PDB file of C-alpha atoms and ligand atoms in Angstrom:
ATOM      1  CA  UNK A   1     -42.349  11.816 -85.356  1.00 93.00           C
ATOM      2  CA  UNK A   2     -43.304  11.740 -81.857  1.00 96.00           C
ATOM      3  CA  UNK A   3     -42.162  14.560 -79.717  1.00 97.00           C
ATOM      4  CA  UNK A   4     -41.653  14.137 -75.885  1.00 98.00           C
ATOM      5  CA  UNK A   5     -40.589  16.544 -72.961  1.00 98.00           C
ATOM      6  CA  UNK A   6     -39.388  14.970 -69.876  1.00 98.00           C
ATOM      7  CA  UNK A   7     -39.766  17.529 -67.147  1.00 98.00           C
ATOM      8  CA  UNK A   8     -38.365  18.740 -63.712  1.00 98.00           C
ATOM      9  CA  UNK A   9     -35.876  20.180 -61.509  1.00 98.00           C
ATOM     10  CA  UNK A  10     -32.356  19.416 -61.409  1.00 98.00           C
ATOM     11  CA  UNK A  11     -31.519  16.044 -59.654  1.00 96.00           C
ATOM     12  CA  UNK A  12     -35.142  14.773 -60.446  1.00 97.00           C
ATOM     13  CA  UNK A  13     -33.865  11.849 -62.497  1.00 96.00           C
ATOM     14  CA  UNK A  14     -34.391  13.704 -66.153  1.00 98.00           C
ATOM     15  CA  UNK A  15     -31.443  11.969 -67.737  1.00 97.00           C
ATOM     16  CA  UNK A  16     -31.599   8.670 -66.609  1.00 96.00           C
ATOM     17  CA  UNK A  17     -34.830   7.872 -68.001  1.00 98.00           C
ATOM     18  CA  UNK A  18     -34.547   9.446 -71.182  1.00 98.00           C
ATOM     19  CA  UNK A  19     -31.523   7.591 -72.193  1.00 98.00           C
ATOM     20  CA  UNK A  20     -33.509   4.323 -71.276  1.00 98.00           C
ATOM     21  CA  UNK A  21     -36.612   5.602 -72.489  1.00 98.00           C
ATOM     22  CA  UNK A  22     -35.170   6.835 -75.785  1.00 98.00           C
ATOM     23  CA  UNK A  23     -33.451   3.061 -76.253  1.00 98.00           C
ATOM     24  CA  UNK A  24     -37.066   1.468 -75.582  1.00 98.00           C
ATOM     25  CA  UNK A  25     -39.064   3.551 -78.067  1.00 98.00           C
ATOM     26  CA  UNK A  26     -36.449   4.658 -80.569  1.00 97.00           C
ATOM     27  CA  UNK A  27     -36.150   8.021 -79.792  1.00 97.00           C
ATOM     28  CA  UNK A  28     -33.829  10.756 -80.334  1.00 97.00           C
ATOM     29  CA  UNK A  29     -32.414  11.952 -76.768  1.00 97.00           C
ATOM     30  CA  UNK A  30     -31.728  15.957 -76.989  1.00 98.00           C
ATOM     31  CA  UNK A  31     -30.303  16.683 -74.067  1.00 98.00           C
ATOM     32  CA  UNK A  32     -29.322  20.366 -73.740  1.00 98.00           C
ATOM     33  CA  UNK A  33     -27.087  20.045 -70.571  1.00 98.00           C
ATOM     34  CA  UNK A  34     -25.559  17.370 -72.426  1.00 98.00           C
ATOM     35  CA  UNK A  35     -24.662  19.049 -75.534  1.00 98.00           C
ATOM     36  CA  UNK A  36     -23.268  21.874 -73.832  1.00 98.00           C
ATOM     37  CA  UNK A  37     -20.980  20.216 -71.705  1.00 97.00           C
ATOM     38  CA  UNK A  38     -19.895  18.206 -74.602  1.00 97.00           C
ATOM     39  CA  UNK A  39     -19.218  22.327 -76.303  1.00 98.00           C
ATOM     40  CA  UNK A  40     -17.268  22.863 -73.329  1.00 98.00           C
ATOM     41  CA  UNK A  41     -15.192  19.745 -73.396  1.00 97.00           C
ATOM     42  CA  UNK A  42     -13.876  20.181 -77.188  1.00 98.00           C
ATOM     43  CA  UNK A  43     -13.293  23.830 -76.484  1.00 98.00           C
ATOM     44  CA  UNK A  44     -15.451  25.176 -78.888  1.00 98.00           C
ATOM     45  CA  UNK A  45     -16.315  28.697 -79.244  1.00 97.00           C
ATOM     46  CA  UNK A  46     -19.746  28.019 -77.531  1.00 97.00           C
ATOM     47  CA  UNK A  47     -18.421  26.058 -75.042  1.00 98.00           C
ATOM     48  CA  UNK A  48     -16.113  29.020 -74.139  1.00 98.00           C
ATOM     49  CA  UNK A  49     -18.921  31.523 -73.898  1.00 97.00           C
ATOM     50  CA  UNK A  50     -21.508  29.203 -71.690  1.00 98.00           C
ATOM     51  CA  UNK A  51     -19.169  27.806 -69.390  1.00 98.00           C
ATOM     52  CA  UNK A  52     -19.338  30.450 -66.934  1.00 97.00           C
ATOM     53  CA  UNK A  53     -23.226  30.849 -66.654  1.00 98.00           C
ATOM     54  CA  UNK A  54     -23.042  26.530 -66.577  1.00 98.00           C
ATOM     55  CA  UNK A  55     -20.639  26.884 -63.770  1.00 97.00           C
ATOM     56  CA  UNK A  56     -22.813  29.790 -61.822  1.00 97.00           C
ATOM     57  CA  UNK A  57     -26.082  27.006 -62.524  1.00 98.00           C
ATOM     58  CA  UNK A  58     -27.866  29.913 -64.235  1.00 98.00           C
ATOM     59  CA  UNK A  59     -29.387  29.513 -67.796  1.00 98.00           C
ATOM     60  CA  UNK A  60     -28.021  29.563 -70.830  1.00 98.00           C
ATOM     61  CA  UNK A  61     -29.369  32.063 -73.635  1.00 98.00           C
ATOM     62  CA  UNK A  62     -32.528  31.319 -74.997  1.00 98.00           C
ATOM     63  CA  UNK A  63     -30.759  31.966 -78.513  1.00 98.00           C
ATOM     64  CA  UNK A  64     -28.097  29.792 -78.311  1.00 98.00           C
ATOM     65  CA  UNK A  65     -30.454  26.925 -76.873  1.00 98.00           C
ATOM     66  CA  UNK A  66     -33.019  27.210 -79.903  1.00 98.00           C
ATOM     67  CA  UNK A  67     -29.961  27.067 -82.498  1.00 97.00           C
ATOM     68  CA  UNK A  68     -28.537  23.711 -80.988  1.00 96.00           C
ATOM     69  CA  UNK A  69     -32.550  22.252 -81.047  1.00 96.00           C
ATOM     70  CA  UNK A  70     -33.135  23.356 -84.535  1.00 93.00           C
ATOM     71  CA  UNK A  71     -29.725  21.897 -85.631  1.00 92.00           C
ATOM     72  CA  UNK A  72     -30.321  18.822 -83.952  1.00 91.00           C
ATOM     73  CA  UNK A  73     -33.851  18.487 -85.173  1.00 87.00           C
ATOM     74  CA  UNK A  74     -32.517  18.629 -89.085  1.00 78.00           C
ATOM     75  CA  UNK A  75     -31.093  15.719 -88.716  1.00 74.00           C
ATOM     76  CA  UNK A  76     -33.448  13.316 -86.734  1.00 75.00           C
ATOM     77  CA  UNK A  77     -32.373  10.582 -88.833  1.00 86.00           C
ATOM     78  CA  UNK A  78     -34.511   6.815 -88.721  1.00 93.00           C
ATOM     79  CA  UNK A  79     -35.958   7.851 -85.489  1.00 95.00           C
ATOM     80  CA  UNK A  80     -39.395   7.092 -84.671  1.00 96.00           C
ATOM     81  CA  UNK A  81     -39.542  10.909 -82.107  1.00 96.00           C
ATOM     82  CA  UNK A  82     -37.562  12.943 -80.091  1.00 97.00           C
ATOM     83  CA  UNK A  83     -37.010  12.925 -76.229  1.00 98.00           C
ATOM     84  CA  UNK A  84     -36.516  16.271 -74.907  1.00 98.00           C
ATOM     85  CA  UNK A  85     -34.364  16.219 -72.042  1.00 98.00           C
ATOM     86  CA  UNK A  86     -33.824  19.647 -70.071  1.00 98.00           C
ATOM     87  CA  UNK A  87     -35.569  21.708 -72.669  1.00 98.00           C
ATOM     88  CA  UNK A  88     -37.762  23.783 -72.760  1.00 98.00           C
ATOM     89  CA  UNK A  89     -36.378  25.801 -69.725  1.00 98.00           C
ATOM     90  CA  UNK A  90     -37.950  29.243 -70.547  1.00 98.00           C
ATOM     91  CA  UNK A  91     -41.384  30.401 -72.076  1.00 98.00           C
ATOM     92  CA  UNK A  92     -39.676  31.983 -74.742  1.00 98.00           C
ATOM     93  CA  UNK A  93     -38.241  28.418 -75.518  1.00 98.00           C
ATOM     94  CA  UNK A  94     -41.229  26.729 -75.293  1.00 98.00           C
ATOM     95  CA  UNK A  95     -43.031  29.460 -77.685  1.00 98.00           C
ATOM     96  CA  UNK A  96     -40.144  28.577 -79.895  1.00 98.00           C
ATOM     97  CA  UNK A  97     -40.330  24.773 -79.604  1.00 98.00           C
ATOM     98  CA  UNK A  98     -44.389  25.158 -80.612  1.00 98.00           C
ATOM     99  CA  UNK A  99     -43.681  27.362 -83.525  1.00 98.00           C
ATOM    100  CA  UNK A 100     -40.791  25.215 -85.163  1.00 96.00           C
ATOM    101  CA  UNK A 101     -43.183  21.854 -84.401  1.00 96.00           C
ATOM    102  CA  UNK A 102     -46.017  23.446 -85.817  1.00 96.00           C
ATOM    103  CA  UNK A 103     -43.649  24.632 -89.014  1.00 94.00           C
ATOM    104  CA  UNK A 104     -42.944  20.636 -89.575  1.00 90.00           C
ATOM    105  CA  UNK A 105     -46.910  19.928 -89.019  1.00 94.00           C
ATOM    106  CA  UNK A 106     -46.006  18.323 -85.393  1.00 95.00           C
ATOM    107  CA  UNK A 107     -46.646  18.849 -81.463  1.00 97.00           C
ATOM    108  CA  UNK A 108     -45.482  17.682 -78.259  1.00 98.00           C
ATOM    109  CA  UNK A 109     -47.248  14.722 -78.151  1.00 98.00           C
ATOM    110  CA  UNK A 110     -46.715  14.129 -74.068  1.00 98.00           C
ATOM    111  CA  UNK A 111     -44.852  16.664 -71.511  1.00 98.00           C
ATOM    112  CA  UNK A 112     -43.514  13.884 -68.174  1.00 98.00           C
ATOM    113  CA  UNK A 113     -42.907  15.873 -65.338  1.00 98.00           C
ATOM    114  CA  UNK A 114     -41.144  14.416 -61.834  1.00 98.00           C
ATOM    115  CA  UNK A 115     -42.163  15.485 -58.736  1.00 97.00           C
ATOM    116  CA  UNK A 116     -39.454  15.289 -56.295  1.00 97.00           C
ATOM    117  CA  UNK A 117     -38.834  17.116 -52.752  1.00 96.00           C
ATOM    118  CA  UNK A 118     -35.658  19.725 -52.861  1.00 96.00           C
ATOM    119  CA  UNK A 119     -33.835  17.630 -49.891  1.00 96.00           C
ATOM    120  CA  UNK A 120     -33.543  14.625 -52.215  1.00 96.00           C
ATOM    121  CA  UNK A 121     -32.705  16.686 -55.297  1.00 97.00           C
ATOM    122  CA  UNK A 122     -30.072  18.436 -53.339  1.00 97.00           C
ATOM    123  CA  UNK A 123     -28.449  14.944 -51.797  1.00 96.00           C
ATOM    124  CA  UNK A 124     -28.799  13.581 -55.123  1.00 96.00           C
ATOM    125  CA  UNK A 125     -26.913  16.164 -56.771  1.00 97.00           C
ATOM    126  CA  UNK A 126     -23.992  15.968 -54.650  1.00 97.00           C
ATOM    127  CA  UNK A 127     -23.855  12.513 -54.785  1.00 96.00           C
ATOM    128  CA  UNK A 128     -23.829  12.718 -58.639  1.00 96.00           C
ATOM    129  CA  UNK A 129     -20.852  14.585 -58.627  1.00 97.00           C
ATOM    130  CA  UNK A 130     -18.696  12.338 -56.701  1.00 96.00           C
ATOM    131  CA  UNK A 131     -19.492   9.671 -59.543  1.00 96.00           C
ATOM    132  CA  UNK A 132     -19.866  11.978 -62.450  1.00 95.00           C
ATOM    133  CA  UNK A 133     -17.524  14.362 -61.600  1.00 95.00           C
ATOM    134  CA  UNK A 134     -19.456  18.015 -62.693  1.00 94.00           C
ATOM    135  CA  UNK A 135     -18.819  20.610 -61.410  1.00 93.00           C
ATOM    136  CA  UNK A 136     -21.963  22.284 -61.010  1.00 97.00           C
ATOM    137  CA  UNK A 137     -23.322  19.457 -58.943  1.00 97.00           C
ATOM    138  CA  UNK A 138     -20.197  19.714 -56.795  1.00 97.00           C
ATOM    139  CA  UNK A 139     -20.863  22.816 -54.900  1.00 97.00           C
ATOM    140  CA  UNK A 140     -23.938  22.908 -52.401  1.00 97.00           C
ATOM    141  CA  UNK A 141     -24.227  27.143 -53.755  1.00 98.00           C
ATOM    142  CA  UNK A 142     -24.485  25.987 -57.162  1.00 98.00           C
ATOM    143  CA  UNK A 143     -26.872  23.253 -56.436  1.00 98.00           C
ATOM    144  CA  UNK A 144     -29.091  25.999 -54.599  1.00 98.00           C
ATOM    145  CA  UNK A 145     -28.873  28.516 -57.486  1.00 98.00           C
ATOM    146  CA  UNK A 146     -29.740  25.953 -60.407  1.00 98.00           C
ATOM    147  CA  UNK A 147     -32.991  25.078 -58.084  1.00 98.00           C
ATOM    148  CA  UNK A 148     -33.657  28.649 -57.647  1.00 98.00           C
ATOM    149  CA  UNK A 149     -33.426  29.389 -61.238  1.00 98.00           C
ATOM    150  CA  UNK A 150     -35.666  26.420 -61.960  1.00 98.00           C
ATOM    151  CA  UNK A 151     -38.279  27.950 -59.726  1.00 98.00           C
ATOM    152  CA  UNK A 152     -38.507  31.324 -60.896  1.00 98.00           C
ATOM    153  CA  UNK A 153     -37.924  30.427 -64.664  1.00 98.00           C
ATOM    154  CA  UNK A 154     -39.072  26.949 -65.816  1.00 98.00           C
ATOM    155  CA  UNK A 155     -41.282  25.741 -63.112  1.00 98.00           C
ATOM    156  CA  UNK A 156     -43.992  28.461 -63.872  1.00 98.00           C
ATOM    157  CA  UNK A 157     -44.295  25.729 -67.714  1.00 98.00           C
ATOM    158  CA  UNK A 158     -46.342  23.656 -65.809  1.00 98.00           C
ATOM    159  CA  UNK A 159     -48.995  26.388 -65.819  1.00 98.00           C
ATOM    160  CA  UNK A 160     -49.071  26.114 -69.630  1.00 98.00           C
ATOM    161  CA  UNK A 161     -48.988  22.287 -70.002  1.00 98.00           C
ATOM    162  CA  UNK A 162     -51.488  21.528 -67.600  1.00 98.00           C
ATOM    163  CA  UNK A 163     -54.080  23.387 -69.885  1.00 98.00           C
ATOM    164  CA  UNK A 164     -53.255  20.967 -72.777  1.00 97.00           C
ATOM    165  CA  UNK A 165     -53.520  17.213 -73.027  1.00 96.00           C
ATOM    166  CA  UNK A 166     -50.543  15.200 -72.742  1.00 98.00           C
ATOM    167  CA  UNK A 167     -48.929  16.690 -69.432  1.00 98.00           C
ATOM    168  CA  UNK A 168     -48.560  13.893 -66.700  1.00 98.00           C
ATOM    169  CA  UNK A 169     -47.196  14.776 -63.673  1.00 98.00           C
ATOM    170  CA  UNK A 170     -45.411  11.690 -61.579  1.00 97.00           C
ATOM    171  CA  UNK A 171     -43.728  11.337 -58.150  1.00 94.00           C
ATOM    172  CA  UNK A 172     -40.080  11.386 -58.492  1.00 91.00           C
ATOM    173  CA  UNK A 173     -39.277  10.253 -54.890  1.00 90.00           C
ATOM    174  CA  UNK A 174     -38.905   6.736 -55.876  1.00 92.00           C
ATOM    175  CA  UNK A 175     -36.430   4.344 -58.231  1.00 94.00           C
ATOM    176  CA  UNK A 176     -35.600   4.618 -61.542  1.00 96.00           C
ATOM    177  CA  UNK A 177     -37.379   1.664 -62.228  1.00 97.00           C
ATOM    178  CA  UNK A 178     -40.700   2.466 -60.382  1.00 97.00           C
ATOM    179  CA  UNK A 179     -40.307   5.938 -62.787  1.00 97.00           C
ATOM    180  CA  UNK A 180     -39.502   4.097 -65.984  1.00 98.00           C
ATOM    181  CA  UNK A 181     -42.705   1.425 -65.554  1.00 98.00           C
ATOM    182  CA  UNK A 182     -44.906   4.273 -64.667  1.00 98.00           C
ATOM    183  CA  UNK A 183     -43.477   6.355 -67.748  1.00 98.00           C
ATOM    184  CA  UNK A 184     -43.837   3.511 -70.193  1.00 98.00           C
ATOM    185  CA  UNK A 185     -47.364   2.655 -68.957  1.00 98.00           C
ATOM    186  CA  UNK A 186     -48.117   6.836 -69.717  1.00 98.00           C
ATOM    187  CA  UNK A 187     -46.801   6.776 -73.241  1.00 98.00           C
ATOM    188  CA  UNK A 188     -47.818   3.470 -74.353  1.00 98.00           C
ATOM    189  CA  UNK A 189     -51.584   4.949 -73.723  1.00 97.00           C
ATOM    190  CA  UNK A 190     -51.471   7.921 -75.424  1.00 95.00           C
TER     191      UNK A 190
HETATM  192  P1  ADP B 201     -29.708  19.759 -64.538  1.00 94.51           P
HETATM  193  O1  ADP B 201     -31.080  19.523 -65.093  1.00 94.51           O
HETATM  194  O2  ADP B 201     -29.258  18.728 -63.574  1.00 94.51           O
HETATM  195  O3  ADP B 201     -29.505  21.154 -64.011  1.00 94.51           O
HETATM  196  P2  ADP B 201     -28.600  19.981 -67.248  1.00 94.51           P
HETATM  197  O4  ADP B 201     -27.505  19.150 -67.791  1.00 94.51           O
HETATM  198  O5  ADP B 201     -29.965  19.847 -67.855  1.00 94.51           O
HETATM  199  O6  ADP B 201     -28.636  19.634 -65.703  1.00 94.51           O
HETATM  200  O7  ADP B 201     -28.204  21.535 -67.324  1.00 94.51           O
HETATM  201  C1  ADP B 201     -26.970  22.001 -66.861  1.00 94.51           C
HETATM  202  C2  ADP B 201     -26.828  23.485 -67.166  1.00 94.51           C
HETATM  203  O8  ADP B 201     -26.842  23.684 -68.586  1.00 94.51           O
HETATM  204  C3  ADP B 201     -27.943  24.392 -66.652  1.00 94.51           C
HETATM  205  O9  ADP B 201     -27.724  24.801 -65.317  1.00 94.51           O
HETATM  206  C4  ADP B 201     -27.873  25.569 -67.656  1.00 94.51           C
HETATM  207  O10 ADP B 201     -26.820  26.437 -67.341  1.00 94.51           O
HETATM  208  C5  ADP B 201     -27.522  24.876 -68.956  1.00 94.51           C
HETATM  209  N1  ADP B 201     -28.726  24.497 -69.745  1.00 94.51           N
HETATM  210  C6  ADP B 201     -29.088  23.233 -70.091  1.00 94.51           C
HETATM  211  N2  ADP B 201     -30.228  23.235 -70.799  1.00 94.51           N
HETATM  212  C7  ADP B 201     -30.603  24.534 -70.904  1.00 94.51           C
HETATM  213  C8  ADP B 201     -31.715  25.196 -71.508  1.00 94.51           C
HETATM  214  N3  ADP B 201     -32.680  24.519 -72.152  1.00 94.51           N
HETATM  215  N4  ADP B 201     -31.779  26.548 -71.395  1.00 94.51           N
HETATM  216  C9  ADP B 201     -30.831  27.241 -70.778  1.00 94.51           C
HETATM  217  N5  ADP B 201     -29.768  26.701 -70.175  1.00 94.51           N
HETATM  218  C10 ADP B 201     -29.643  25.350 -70.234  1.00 94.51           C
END
């Protein structure tokens, strides 16, 4: 089982190549941001208790976070790895993420990271939420915060990954496309 981050601020194009990605190379997509929303929409009990810190764009709880990736994990079904999408967003989730690997004798096998500049992610935000509707993409504050938060508590990652093999760092100011060739030519050398 191959085990993949894909890496970078909100708006840098996360999601939209790890649901192509993940349909190329049989991967498991784990999006966080994904799975809460989907909380929130059924009205669950968790959805109830993140909705507010979603809606504020600050993080989650580390806890909650590491209970929805273990339960996910147990049941990774005929797939040949998992794409990590939005996670890890803390070092105390990363620390986490190493430690239940290591427990199943894996690793992260290759952390992608986009680099794109905060005009574009704004823009790109707000445009999302015309066509996807979400709320936190809706309001320029929120947008701000969420980029903020990124800064001060997942950027300072890259630190760690640059120090092992496997991190590749790629400019995000371009197309999907452009992203996904460069991304395939990066994990089909590994
Ligand atoms: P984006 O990357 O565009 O901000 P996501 O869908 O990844 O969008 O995340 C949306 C929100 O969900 C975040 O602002 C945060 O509140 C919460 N969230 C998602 N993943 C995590 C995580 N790994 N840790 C903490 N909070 C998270």
């Amino acid at each position: 089982m191959k085990n993949y981050i894909i890496f970078g601020p909100p708006g840098a194009g996360k999601g939209s190549q790890a649901v192509i990605l993940s349909k190329k190379y049989n991967l498991k997509h784990i999006s966080t941001g994904d799975i809460l929303r989907e909380e929130i929409k059924n009205g669950t009990k968790l959805g109830i208790k993140v909705k507010s810190l979603m809606d504020q764009g600050v993080l989650v709880g580390d806890e909650i976070i590491m209970e929805i990736i273990e339960s996910v994990i147990d049941h990774s079904g005929s797939y040949s790895g998992f794409l990590y999408d939005g996670f890890p967003r803390t070092l105390t989730q990363l620390t986490a993420l190493d430690q239940m690997l290591k427990r199943h004798n894996l690793k992260i096998d290759a952390v992608i990271s986009l680099v794109v500049d905060e005009d574009i992610l704004i823009k790109r935000m707000l445009r999302r939420a015309e066509i996807e509707g979400r709320a936190d993409d809706a309001d320029i504050e929120v947008v701000k915060k969420r980029i903020e938060t990124y800064r001060a508590q997942t950027e300072p990652l890259i630190e760690i990954f640059e120090k092992r093999d496997g991190y590749f760092s790629l400019e995000g100011n371009t197309t999907i496309e452009n992203n996904f060739n460069e991304i395939c030519k990066i994990i089909e050398n590994l």
